[in-house]
CSV table of C-alpha atoms in Angstrom, one decimal:
chain,number,residue,atom,x,y,z
F,1,MET,CA,-10.9,-22.1,-11.8
F,2,THR,CA,-11.1,-24.5,-9.0
F,3,ALA,CA,-7.2,-25.5,-8.4
F,4,ILE,CA,-4.0,-25.0,-10.7
F,5,ARG,CA,-1.8,-28.5,-9.2
F,6,THR,CA,1.9,-28.8,-10.0
F,7,PRO,CA,3.8,-32.1,-8.8
F,8,ARG,CA,3.9,-30.8,-5.9
F,9,VAL,CA,1.3,-28.6,-4.7
F,10,VAL,CA,-1.7,-27.2,-5.3
F,11,LEU,CA,-3.2,-23.7,-5.1
F,12,ARG,CA,-6.7,-23.7,-4.5
F,13,ALA,CA,-9.2,-21.5,-2.5
F,14,ALA,CA,-9.8,-21.7,0.6
F,15,ARG,CA,-12.3,-23.9,2.6
F,16,ALA,CA,-13.7,-23.2,5.7
F,17,ALA,CA,-12.0,-26.3,7.7
F,18,ASP,CA,-8.6,-24.9,6.2
F,19,GLU,CA,-9.1,-22.6,8.9
F,20,ALA,CA,-7.1,-23.7,12.1
F,21,ALA,CA,-4.3,-23.9,9.0
F,22,LEU,CA,-4.0,-20.0,7.7
F,23,VAL,CA,-4.3,-19.4,12.0
F,24,GLY,CA,-1.8,-21.3,12.5
F,25,LEU,CA,0.5,-19.7,9.2
F,26,LEU,CA,-0.4,-16.2,9.7
F,27,THR,CA,0.8,-17.0,13.5
F,28,ASP,CA,3.6,-18.8,13.8
F,29,PRO,CA,6.6,-16.1,13.9
F,30,ALA,CA,9.0,-19.1,12.7
F,31,ALA,CA,6.4,-19.2,9.7
F,32,LEU,CA,7.5,-17.9,6.1
F,33,GLY,CA,5.5,-14.6,6.0
F,34,ALA,CA,3.7,-14.2,9.0
F,35,VAL,CA,2.0,-10.9,10.5
F,36,PRO,CA,3.9,-9.3,13.3
F,37,ASP,CA,1.3,-8.0,16.1
F,38,PRO,CA,0.3,-5.4,14.7
F,39,THR,CA,0.3,-3.9,18.2
F,40,GLY,CA,3.6,-3.8,18.0
F,41,GLY,CA,4.7,-5.1,21.5
F,42,PRO,CA,6.6,-8.0,22.8
F,43,GLY,CA,5.8,-11.4,22.0
F,44,ALA,CA,4.7,-9.9,18.8
F,45,ILE,CA,2.4,-12.1,16.6
F,46,SER,CA,0.0,-13.5,19.8
F,47,ARG,CA,-2.6,-11.6,18.7
F,48,PRO,CA,-5.4,-13.9,16.7
F,49,PRO,CA,-5.2,-12.5,13.2
F,50,PRO,CA,-8.1,-11.5,11.3
F,51,VAL,CA,-8.2,-13.7,8.7
F,52,TRP,CA,-10.4,-13.7,6.9
F,53,GLN,CA,-11.0,-9.6,7.5
F,54,GLN,CA,-10.3,-7.1,4.0
F,55,THR,CA,-9.5,-10.0,1.8
F,56,LEU,CA,-11.5,-10.2,-1.2
F,57,ALA,CA,-9.6,-14.1,-1.7
F,58,ILE,CA,-8.0,-16.5,0.1
F,59,GLN,CA,-5.2,-19.6,-2.1
F,60,VAL,CA,-4.1,-21.9,-0.4
F,61,VAL,CA,-0.8,-24.5,-0.9
F,62,GLU,CA,-2.0,-27.4,-0.7
F,63,ARG,CA,1.6,-30.7,-0.8
F,64,VAL,CA,0.2,-33.1,-3.5
F,65,ALA,CA,1.8,-36.1,-0.8
F,66,THR,CA,0.3,-35.7,2.7
F,67,GLY,CA,-2.4,-33.1,1.8
F,68,GLU,CA,-1.8,-30.9,3.8
F,69,VAL,CA,-2.1,-27.1,3.6
F,70,ILE,CA,1.3,-25.7,3.6
F,71,GLY,CA,1.2,-22.7,2.5
F,72,ALA,CA,-1.1,-19.5,1.4
F,73,CYS,CA,-1.7,-16.7,-0.5
F,74,ARG,CA,-4.8,-14.0,0.4
F,75,LEU,CA,-5.7,-10.7,-2.1
F,76,TYR,CA,-6.3,-8.4,-0.4
F,77,ASP,CA,-7.2,-4.3,-1.5
F,78,VAL,CA,-8.2,-4.5,-4.7
F,79,ASP,CA,-7.7,-1.0,-6.2
F,80,PRO,CA,-9.9,-1.3,-10.2
F,81,ARG,CA,-9.5,1.8,-11.1
F,82,ALA,CA,-6.0,1.4,-11.5
F,83,GLY,CA,-5.9,-2.0,-12.4
F,84,ILE,CA,-3.2,-3.0,-8.9
F,85,GLY,CA,-4.1,-5.7,-6.3
F,86,TRP,CA,-1.9,-6.6,-3.4
F,87,PHE,CA,-1.2,-9.6,-1.6
F,88,ASP,CA,0.8,-12.0,1.0
F,89,VAL,CA,2.3,-15.1,0.6
F,90,HIS,CA,2.7,-17.7,3.3
F,91,GLY,CA,4.4,-20.6,4.1
F,92,ALA,CA,4.9,-23.6,7.2
F,93,PRO,CA,8.5,-23.6,9.2
F,94,ALA,CA,7.8,-27.6,7.9
F,95,VAL,CA,9.1,-26.7,4.2
F,96,HIS,CA,11.2,-24.1,4.7
F,97,GLY,CA,13.5,-23.3,1.8
F,98,ARG,CA,11.9,-26.5,-0.2
F,99,GLY,CA,10.9,-24.2,-2.8
F,100,HIS,CA,6.5,-24.6,-2.0
F,101,ALA,CA,5.5,-21.7,-0.5
F,102,PHE,CA,8.0,-19.9,-3.5
F,103,GLU,CA,5.8,-21.7,-6.5
F,104,GLY,CA,2.9,-21.3,-4.2
F,105,CYS,CA,3.8,-17.6,-5.0
F,106,LEU,CA,3.9,-18.0,-8.7
F,107,LEU,CA,1.0,-20.7,-9.1
F,108,PHE,CA,-1.1,-17.9,-7.2
F,109,LEU,CA,-0.3,-14.8,-9.8
F,110,GLU,CA,-0.7,-17.3,-12.5
F,111,TRP,CA,-4.7,-17.6,-11.5
F,112,GLY,CA,-4.5,-13.4,-10.5
F,113,PHE,CA,-3.9,-12.7,-13.6
F,114,ARG,CA,-6.1,-15.2,-15.3
F,115,THR,CA,-8.8,-14.2,-12.8
F,116,TRP,CA,-8.8,-10.6,-11.9
F,117,ASP,CA,-8.4,-8.0,-14.3
F,118,LEU,CA,-5.6,-6.5,-13.9
F,119,ARG,CA,-2.0,-4.4,-14.3
F,120,TRP,CA,-0.3,-5.4,-11.1
F,121,LEU,CA,-0.2,-7.3,-8.3
F,122,CYS,CA,2.3,-6.5,-5.4
F,123,VAL,CA,3.2,-7.5,-2.1
F,124,HIS,CA,4.6,-5.9,1.1
F,125,THR,CA,7.4,-7.7,2.1
F,126,LEU,CA,9.8,-8.6,5.3
F,127,ARG,CA,13.7,-8.0,5.0
F,128,THR,CA,13.5,-11.0,7.2
F,129,ASN,CA,11.0,-13.3,4.6
F,130,LEU,CA,12.8,-11.6,2.0
F,131,LEU,CA,15.4,-13.5,3.1
F,132,GLN,CA,13.9,-16.2,2.0
F,133,PHE,CA,14.0,-15.3,-1.6
F,134,ALA,CA,17.1,-13.2,-2.0
F,135,SER,CA,17.0,-14.0,-5.9
F,136,ILE,CA,14.0,-12.7,-6.5
F,137,GLU,CA,14.8,-9.1,-7.7
F,138,SER,CA,16.5,-11.3,-9.9
F,139,LEU,CA,13.7,-13.2,-12.1
F,140,ASP,CA,12.5,-11.4,-15.5
F,141,CYS,CA,8.7,-10.6,-14.4
F,142,VAL,CA,9.3,-9.1,-11.1
F,143,GLN,CA,10.3,-5.1,-10.4
F,144,HIS,CA,11.1,-4.0,-6.6
F,145,LEU,CA,9.4,-0.9,-6.4
F,146,GLY,CA,10.9,0.7,-3.3
F,147,THR,CA,11.5,0.1,0.0
F,148,LEU,CA,9.8,1.6,3.5
F,149,ARG,CA,12.7,2.0,5.5
F,150,GLU,CA,11.8,1.0,9.4
F,151,ARG,CA,7.8,1.0,8.4
F,152,VAL,CA,6.9,-1.4,10.6
F,153,ILE,CA,8.4,-2.2,14.3
F,154,VAL,CA,8.3,-6.3,14.7
F,155,ASP,CA,9.2,-6.8,19.2
F,156,GLY,CA,10.9,-3.7,18.9
F,157,VAL,CA,12.3,-3.6,16.4
F,158,PRO,CA,12.0,-1.7,13.1
F,159,GLU,CA,11.7,-3.6,10.3
F,160,ASP,CA,12.5,-2.5,7.0
F,161,VAL,CA,9.5,-3.5,3.8
F,162,ASP,CA,9.7,-4.5,1.3
F,163,VAL,CA,7.8,-3.5,-1.4
F,164,PHE,CA,7.7,-5.9,-5.4
F,165,GLY,CA,5.6,-5.6,-8.4
F,166,VAL,CA,4.8,-8.2,-10.9
F,167,SER,CA,2.4,-5.9,-13.4
F,168,ARG,CA,0.3,-8.7,-15.8
F,169,GLU,CA,3.0,-7.5,-19.3
F,170,ALA,CA,6.0,-8.9,-17.7
F,171,TRP,CA,4.0,-11.7,-16.3
F,172,TYR,CA,3.1,-13.6,-19.6
F,173,ALA,CA,6.4,-12.0,-20.7
F,174,GLY,CA,8.9,-13.8,-18.5
F,175,THR,CA,10.5,-16.9,-17.9
F,176,LEU,CA,9.3,-17.9,-15.5
F,177,ARG,CA,6.1,-18.6,-16.5
F,178,ARG,CA,6.5,-20.9,-19.4
F,179,ARG,CA,8.4,-23.0,-16.7
F,180,LEU,CA,5.5,-22.9,-14.8
F,181,LEU,CA,3.8,-23.7,-17.3
F,182,ALA,CA,5.1,-25.8,-18.1
F,183,THR,CA,5.6,-27.3,-14.3
F,184,ILE,CA,1.6,-27.3,-14.0
F,185,ALA,CA,1.3,-29.8,-16.9
F,186,ARG,CA,3.4,-31.9,-15.0
F,187,GLY,CA,1.3,-31.0,-12.7
F,188,SER,CA,-1.5,-32.2,-14.4
F,189,ALA,CA,-0.5,-35.1,-16.1
F,190,GLY,CA,0.3,-37.0,-12.8
F,191,ALA,CA,-2.6,-36.0,-11.3
K,1,MET,CA,0.2,22.4,17.5
K,2,GLN,CA,-2.6,24.8,17.4
K,3,PRO,CA,-4.5,25.5,14.0
K,4,SER,CA,-2.8,29.0,13.2
K,5,ASP,CA,-2.8,31.9,10.9
K,6,GLY,CA,0.3,30.7,8.9
K,7,GLY,CA,2.4,32.8,10.7
K,8,PRO,CA,3.0,36.6,9.8
K,9,ASP,CA,4.4,36.7,6.9
K,10,ALA,CA,1.6,34.7,4.9
K,11,ILE,CA,-1.2,36.3,5.8
K,12,GLU,CA,-3.6,34.5,3.6
K,13,ALA,CA,-3.7,31.5,5.0
K,14,GLY,CA,-4.5,29.5,7.3
K,15,TRP,CA,-5.6,25.7,8.2
K,16,ARG,CA,-8.6,24.9,10.9
K,17,PHE,CA,-9.7,21.1,11.6
K,18,ALA,CA,-12.6,20.5,9.5
K,19,ALA,CA,-16.2,20.8,11.0
K,20,PRO,CA,-18.9,18.8,9.3
K,21,ALA,CA,-19.7,21.7,7.5
K,22,ASP,CA,-16.9,21.6,5.6
K,23,GLU,CA,-18.4,18.4,4.0
K,24,PRO,CA,-19.7,20.1,0.5
K,25,PHE,CA,-16.0,21.9,0.2
K,26,LEU,CA,-15.0,18.1,0.9
K,27,TYR,CA,-16.5,17.0,-1.9
K,28,ASP,CA,-16.1,19.7,-4.2
K,29,LEU,CA,-11.9,19.6,-3.6
K,30,ALA,CA,-11.9,15.8,-4.1
K,31,VAL,CA,-14.5,16.0,-6.8
K,32,ALA,CA,-12.2,19.0,-8.6
K,33,ILE,CA,-9.0,17.6,-8.7
K,34,ASP,CA,-10.1,13.9,-9.3
K,35,PRO,CA,-8.5,10.9,-9.3
K,36,ARG,CA,-5.7,12.6,-8.0
K,37,TRP,CA,-6.9,13.1,-4.3
K,38,TRP,CA,-6.2,8.8,-4.8
K,39,ARG,CA,-8.0,7.5,-1.7
K,40,ILE,CA,-10.3,10.0,-1.8
K,41,THR,CA,-12.2,8.7,-5.2
K,42,ARG,CA,-10.9,6.0,-6.3
K,43,ALA,CA,-14.5,4.0,-5.9
K,44,GLY,CA,-15.2,6.9,-7.4
K,45,THR,CA,-16.9,10.2,-7.1
K,46,ALA,CA,-20.7,9.7,-6.0
K,47,PRO,CA,-21.1,11.4,-3.6
K,48,PRO,CA,-21.4,8.7,-0.8
K,49,ALA,CA,-18.1,7.2,-1.7
K,50,VAL,CA,-16.8,10.3,-1.3
K,51,VAL,CA,-18.4,11.6,2.0
K,52,GLY,CA,-17.9,7.7,3.0
K,53,ALA,CA,-13.8,8.1,2.7
K,54,LEU,CA,-13.2,10.8,3.7
K,55,ARG,CA,-14.8,10.3,8.1
K,56,GLN,CA,-12.7,7.0,7.2
K,57,SER,CA,-9.8,10.0,8.2
K,58,GLY,CA,-7.6,9.9,10.6
K,59,ALA,CA,-8.7,13.8,11.1
K,60,VAL,CA,-8.6,16.4,7.9
K,61,ALA,CA,-8.0,20.1,7.9
K,62,VAL,CA,-9.5,22.5,6.2
K,63,VAL,CA,-6.8,24.9,4.7
K,64,THR,CA,-8.5,29.0,4.3
K,65,ASP,CA,-7.8,31.8,2.8
K,66,GLY,CA,-7.3,35.5,4.6
K,67,ALA,CA,-11.4,35.3,4.2
K,68,GLY,CA,-12.0,32.6,5.8
K,69,THR,CA,-13.3,30.7,2.7
K,70,PRO,CA,-11.7,26.7,2.2
K,71,VAL,CA,-9.7,26.4,-0.2
K,72,GLY,CA,-7.8,22.8,0.3
K,73,ALA,CA,-7.2,20.1,2.8
K,74,ALA,CA,-5.3,17.8,4.4
K,75,ALA,CA,-6.3,14.4,5.7
K,76,LEU,CA,-3.8,12.1,7.9
K,77,CYS,CA,-5.0,8.1,7.3
K,78,GLU,CA,-3.2,5.2,8.1
K,79,HIS,CA,-1.9,6.2,11.5
K,80,THR,CA,-0.7,3.2,13.1
K,81,PRO,CA,0.3,4.0,16.4
K,82,ALA,CA,2.6,0.6,17.3
K,83,SER,CA,4.8,2.0,14.5
K,84,ALA,CA,3.9,5.8,15.1
K,85,THR,CA,3.8,6.0,11.2
K,86,ALA,CA,1.1,8.1,9.6
K,87,VAL,CA,-0.4,8.9,5.9
K,88,LEU,CA,-1.2,12.7,4.4
K,89,GLU,CA,-2.9,13.5,2.3
K,90,VAL,CA,-2.5,17.2,1.0
K,91,HIS,CA,-4.5,18.6,-1.9
K,92,ALA,CA,-5.8,22.9,-3.2
K,93,LEU,CA,-8.3,24.3,-5.5
K,94,PRO,CA,-7.0,24.6,-8.9
K,95,GLY,CA,-4.9,27.8,-8.3
K,96,GLN,CA,-5.2,28.1,-4.2
K,97,GLU,CA,-2.3,25.9,-4.7
K,98,ASP,CA,0.6,28.6,-3.9
K,99,ARG,CA,-1.7,28.9,-0.1
K,100,VAL,CA,-1.0,25.8,0.8
K,101,ARG,CA,2.4,25.8,0.0
K,102,ARG,CA,2.6,28.3,3.0
K,103,VAL,CA,1.1,26.4,5.6
K,104,ALA,CA,2.2,22.9,4.0
K,105,ALA,CA,4.9,23.5,6.9
K,106,ALA,CA,2.6,24.0,10.2
K,107,LEU,CA,-0.1,21.3,8.4
K,108,VAL,CA,3.0,18.4,7.5
K,109,ARG,CA,4.8,19.5,12.2
K,110,ALA,CA,0.9,19.3,13.0
K,111,ALA,CA,0.5,14.9,11.7
K,112,VAL,CA,3.9,15.3,13.6
K,113,GLU,CA,3.4,16.5,16.5
K,114,GLY,CA,-0.1,14.9,17.1
K,115,GLY,CA,0.0,11.6,16.1
K,116,GLY,CA,3.1,11.3,17.9
K,117,LEU,CA,4.7,9.6,14.5
K,118,ARG,CA,8.2,8.4,13.7
K,119,ARG,CA,7.8,8.1,10.1
K,120,LEU,CA,5.1,10.6,8.4
K,121,TYR,CA,4.7,8.9,4.7
K,122,TYR,CA,3.0,11.4,1.4
K,123,ARG,CA,2.0,10.4,-1.7
K,124,ASP,CA,2.0,11.9,-5.4
K,125,PHE,CA,1.5,12.2,-8.4
K,126,ASP,CA,4.5,12.8,-10.3
K,127,ASP,CA,2.8,15.4,-12.7
K,128,ASP,CA,0.5,16.3,-9.0
K,129,PRO,CA,0.7,20.2,-8.2
K,130,ASP,CA,2.8,21.3,-6.0
K,131,VAL,CA,1.2,22.4,-2.5
K,132,LEU,CA,4.5,21.3,-0.1
K,133,GLY,CA,6.8,23.7,-1.8
K,134,GLU,CA,10.2,23.7,0.4
K,135,VAL,CA,8.8,21.4,2.6
K,136,ARG,CA,9.1,18.2,-0.2
K,137,ALA,CA,12.9,18.2,0.8
K,138,TRP,CA,12.0,17.1,4.2
K,139,PHE,CA,10.5,13.7,2.4
K,140,THR,CA,12.5,11.0,0.6
K,141,PRO,CA,11.3,9.2,-2.4
K,142,GLU,CA,10.5,5.1,-0.9
K,143,VAL,CA,8.2,3.7,-3.3
K,144,ARG,CA,7.2,3.9,-6.7
K,145,LEU,CA,4.3,2.3,-9.0
K,146,PRO,CA,4.7,2.9,-12.3
K,147,ARG,CA,2.0,4.2,-14.1
K,148,PHE,CA,0.2,3.3,-11.4
K,149,ALA,CA,-3.0,5.0,-12.8
K,150,ARG,CA,-5.0,7.2,-16.0
K,151,VAL,CA,-4.6,10.8,-14.8
K,152,ASP,CA,-6.7,13.3,-17.5
K,153,GLY,CA,-5.8,10.4,-20.2
K,154,GLU,CA,-2.3,9.6,-19.4
K,155,TYR,CA,-0.8,6.8,-17.1
K,156,ARG,CA,1.5,8.5,-14.2
K,157,ASP,CA,3.4,6.8,-11.5
K,158,ARG,CA,2.4,7.4,-7.9
K,159,THR,CA,4.6,7.8,-5.1
K,160,GLU,CA,5.6,6.9,-1.8
K,161,TRP,CA,7.5,10.0,-0.2
K,162,CYS,CA,9.2,9.2,3.4
K,163,LEU,CA,9.7,11.8,6.3
K,164,VAL,CA,11.7,10.4,9.4
K,165,ALA,CA,10.5,13.0,12.5
K,166,ALA,CA,13.2,12.6,14.2
K,167,GLU,CA,15.7,14.5,11.4
K,168,MET,CA,12.4,17.1,10.8
K,169,PRO,CA,14.5,21.3,10.3
K,170,PRO,CA,13.1,22.7,13.8
K,171,GLU,CA,10.6,25.0,14.0
K,172,PRO,CA,12.1,28.7,13.3
K,173,GLU,CA,11.9,30.7,15.8
K,174,ALA,CA,9.2,33.2,16.0
């Protein structure tokens, strides 16, 4: 599968030319899902992130209207024996609050379960990112698996990390996927 | 804290840091309880995979019986100095859990103090043998992965527990 498209965004495999955009997404403190500086020092998020390291796949989210990369999802730490893979989500500040990153995340789940023989796709997220997705727990396919209290230190402040998971069964049975497939059908028709 | 014999009332068990010569025992332990030492055997039990995973541990301790024979092990991994966190793994050969329980408190204190930790994590399957004993009460469950993996033919949940170093009970005076 090379790409999945909705009327607004396309999820596709990252290309070499996307690296600058990916570094921007991962380092801009204003970006959704920015990676905290692992040194934990002041001015966190100042260190170039290991964009490609320990990552099994990077899918970027491209805005159809402009062709710009506005988000990315990375698949990492796939555990074949358990059938679990972890992913992260990054969204550009320019599209915050418009649903592009969330739509890209849903496309990533569809891509992940179609492409990888996994039972679960799970994500760690800072509570500050969660505010962007306040309704995530209400989604029928998403399970809140727990909260790691004060797990990381960002700018010197301990932050909670929430853990969410989507099982293959829940994804395929959920209403969210049915709505997404309808949206994909509209995107394909308009392509 | 230094390796010890587990205290005056626990002469049957002690612990020490692992040496290269312990690798055969650690391999045997991981295979004997497969897949409960998940990080070590999640990619299989072939010796290169097991030894490779063992060598990625931050520190490994061997639990011994009164004769000095290895009966269990503990490993500190995922140590992140920036957040002062790490994961402690504790395992025993089948039937040797009581000896490991005797030194569990010492192992946990050594991990927290030696690693300068703010929070210490511990992960287990819901049917794992008890190797922590009373130390279990120091940990709080924070994340549960339902039906994580098959253990002895059945899917088992896996829980991530957290110990807050500042809330750890003080060490009893000798």
